[in-house]
Amino acid sequence: MKKSILLFPACLLLSLVAPAQLIVTNLLTENLSNPMGIGVSQPRFTWQLVSEKRNVEQTAYEVKVMDGRAVVWNSGRVMSDQSVHVIYDGSSLKSGTRYRWQVRIWDKNGKTSKWSTPATFHMGLLSPADW
């Protein structure tokens, strides 16, 4: 009985002290999950923030787009709460190429999330010469 009485306050204290986990999920490119044949040269990215705590807000983000292992665009840390339709702003994307992308965010307390699980998008044929 004594152990259970001591265990409850210890668990309660641990739950208050343990940091809330920030998870970035539901990655979309042009409002689609892992789309094929994107027909725009600067796709737009969207994501959602999930947390165990209430009132958690994104204050900054970083988006990374890769072609294989090569990073073709890294936004760097952007101070913004925007998580819908963030426009790709890197070098020209190649027709018919499959890209992966990830995002991480910072909350209002300066806590950084882990990188999201990668999402993909496949570029369509963007010019007549590609056909």
Coordinates of C-alpha atoms in Angstrom, one line a residue:
M1 CA 0.0 0.0 0.0
K2 CA 2.8 2.4 0.9
K3 CA 4.5 1.8 -2.5
S4 CA 1.4 2.6 -4.4
I5 CA 0.9 5.8 -2.4
L6 CA 4.4 6.9 -3.2
L7 CA 4.2 5.8 -6.8
F8 CA 1.3 8.0 -7.7
P9 CA 2.9 11.3 -6.8
A10 CA 6.1 10.2 -8.5
C11 CA 4.2 9.4 -11.7
L12 CA 2.3 12.7 -11.5
L13 CA 5.5 14.7 -11.0
L14 CA 7.2 12.9 -14.0
S15 CA 4.2 13.7 -16.2
L16 CA 4.5 17.4 -15.4
V17 CA 8.2 17.5 -15.8
A18 CA 8.5 15.3 -18.9
P19 CA 8.6 17.4 -22.1
A20 CA 5.7 17.4 -24.4
Q21 CA 6.5 15.7 -27.6
L22 CA 6.0 17.7 -30.8
I23 CA 5.2 15.6 -33.9
V24 CA 4.9 17.0 -37.4
T25 CA 2.5 14.8 -39.5
N26 CA 0.1 14.8 -42.4
L27 CA 2.6 16.1 -44.9
L28 CA 0.9 17.2 -48.2
T29 CA 2.3 18.5 -51.5
E30 CA -0.2 20.5 -53.5
N31 CA -2.9 19.3 -51.0
L32 CA -2.2 15.6 -51.9
S33 CA -0.4 12.9 -50.0
N34 CA 2.7 11.6 -51.9
P35 CA 1.4 12.8 -55.3
M36 CA 2.5 11.7 -58.7
G37 CA 2.8 14.0 -61.7
I38 CA 3.0 17.4 -60.0
G39 CA 2.5 20.0 -62.8
V40 CA 3.8 23.1 -61.1
S41 CA 7.4 24.2 -60.9
Q42 CA 7.1 25.5 -57.3
P43 CA 5.0 23.0 -55.3
R44 CA 3.3 24.1 -52.0
F45 CA 3.8 22.1 -48.8
T46 CA 1.4 21.7 -45.9
W47 CA 1.8 19.9 -42.5
Q48 CA 0.1 19.5 -39.1
L49 CA 1.6 19.8 -35.6
V50 CA 0.5 17.3 -33.0
S51 CA 1.2 17.6 -29.3
E52 CA 0.1 16.0 -26.1
K53 CA -0.3 19.4 -24.6
R54 CA -2.8 22.1 -25.3
N55 CA -2.1 25.6 -26.6
V56 CA 1.0 24.5 -28.5
E57 CA 1.9 26.8 -31.4
Q58 CA 4.5 26.7 -34.2
T59 CA 6.7 29.8 -34.3
A60 CA 9.2 28.6 -36.9
Y61 CA 9.8 25.8 -39.4
E62 CA 12.5 24.3 -41.6
V63 CA 11.7 22.4 -44.8
K64 CA 14.2 20.1 -46.5
V65 CA 13.7 18.7 -50.1
M66 CA 16.0 15.9 -51.3
D67 CA 16.7 14.2 -54.6
G68 CA 18.1 10.9 -53.4
R69 CA 20.7 11.9 -50.7
A70 CA 21.3 15.3 -52.2
V71 CA 19.5 18.2 -50.6
V72 CA 18.1 20.4 -53.3
W73 CA 16.5 22.9 -51.0
N74 CA 16.7 23.7 -47.3
S75 CA 14.6 26.7 -46.2
G76 CA 16.7 27.2 -43.1
R77 CA 14.9 28.2 -40.0
V78 CA 12.0 30.5 -41.0
M79 CA 10.3 32.5 -38.3
S80 CA 6.7 31.9 -39.2
D81 CA 3.6 30.1 -37.9
Q82 CA 2.6 29.2 -41.5
S83 CA 2.1 25.5 -42.1
V84 CA -0.2 25.6 -45.1
H85 CA 0.9 26.2 -48.7
V86 CA 4.6 26.9 -47.9
I87 CA 6.0 27.5 -51.4
Y88 CA 9.1 25.6 -52.6
D89 CA 11.9 28.2 -53.1
G90 CA 14.9 26.2 -54.2
S91 CA 16.6 25.4 -57.5
S92 CA 14.5 24.3 -60.5
L93 CA 13.0 20.9 -60.0
K94 CA 13.5 18.3 -62.7
S95 CA 10.7 16.8 -64.8
G96 CA 9.9 13.2 -64.0
T97 CA 12.0 13.2 -60.8
R98 CA 10.8 11.8 -57.4
Y99 CA 11.7 14.0 -54.4
R100 CA 11.4 13.5 -50.7
W101 CA 10.8 16.2 -48.2
Q102 CA 10.7 16.7 -44.4
V103 CA 9.9 19.4 -42.0
R104 CA 10.6 20.3 -38.4
I105 CA 9.2 23.1 -36.3
W106 CA 9.9 25.2 -33.3
D107 CA 7.2 25.9 -30.7
K108 CA 6.7 29.2 -28.7
N109 CA 9.0 27.8 -26.0
G110 CA 11.8 27.3 -28.5
K111 CA 11.5 23.5 -28.4
T112 CA 12.3 21.8 -31.7
S113 CA 10.4 18.8 -33.1
K114 CA 12.2 15.9 -34.6
W115 CA 12.2 15.8 -38.4
S116 CA 9.0 14.5 -39.8
T117 CA 8.7 11.1 -41.5
P118 CA 9.6 11.9 -45.1
A119 CA 6.9 12.4 -47.7
T120 CA 7.4 12.2 -51.4
F121 CA 6.2 13.9 -54.6
H122 CA 7.0 13.1 -58.2
M123 CA 7.3 15.8 -60.7
G124 CA 5.3 15.6 -64.0
L125 CA 6.6 16.5 -67.4
L126 CA 6.9 20.3 -67.2
S127 CA 7.8 21.3 -70.7
P128 CA 7.0 20.0 -74.2
A129 CA 10.6 19.0 -74.6
D130 CA 10.2 16.5 -71.8
W131 CA 7.7 14.5 -73.8

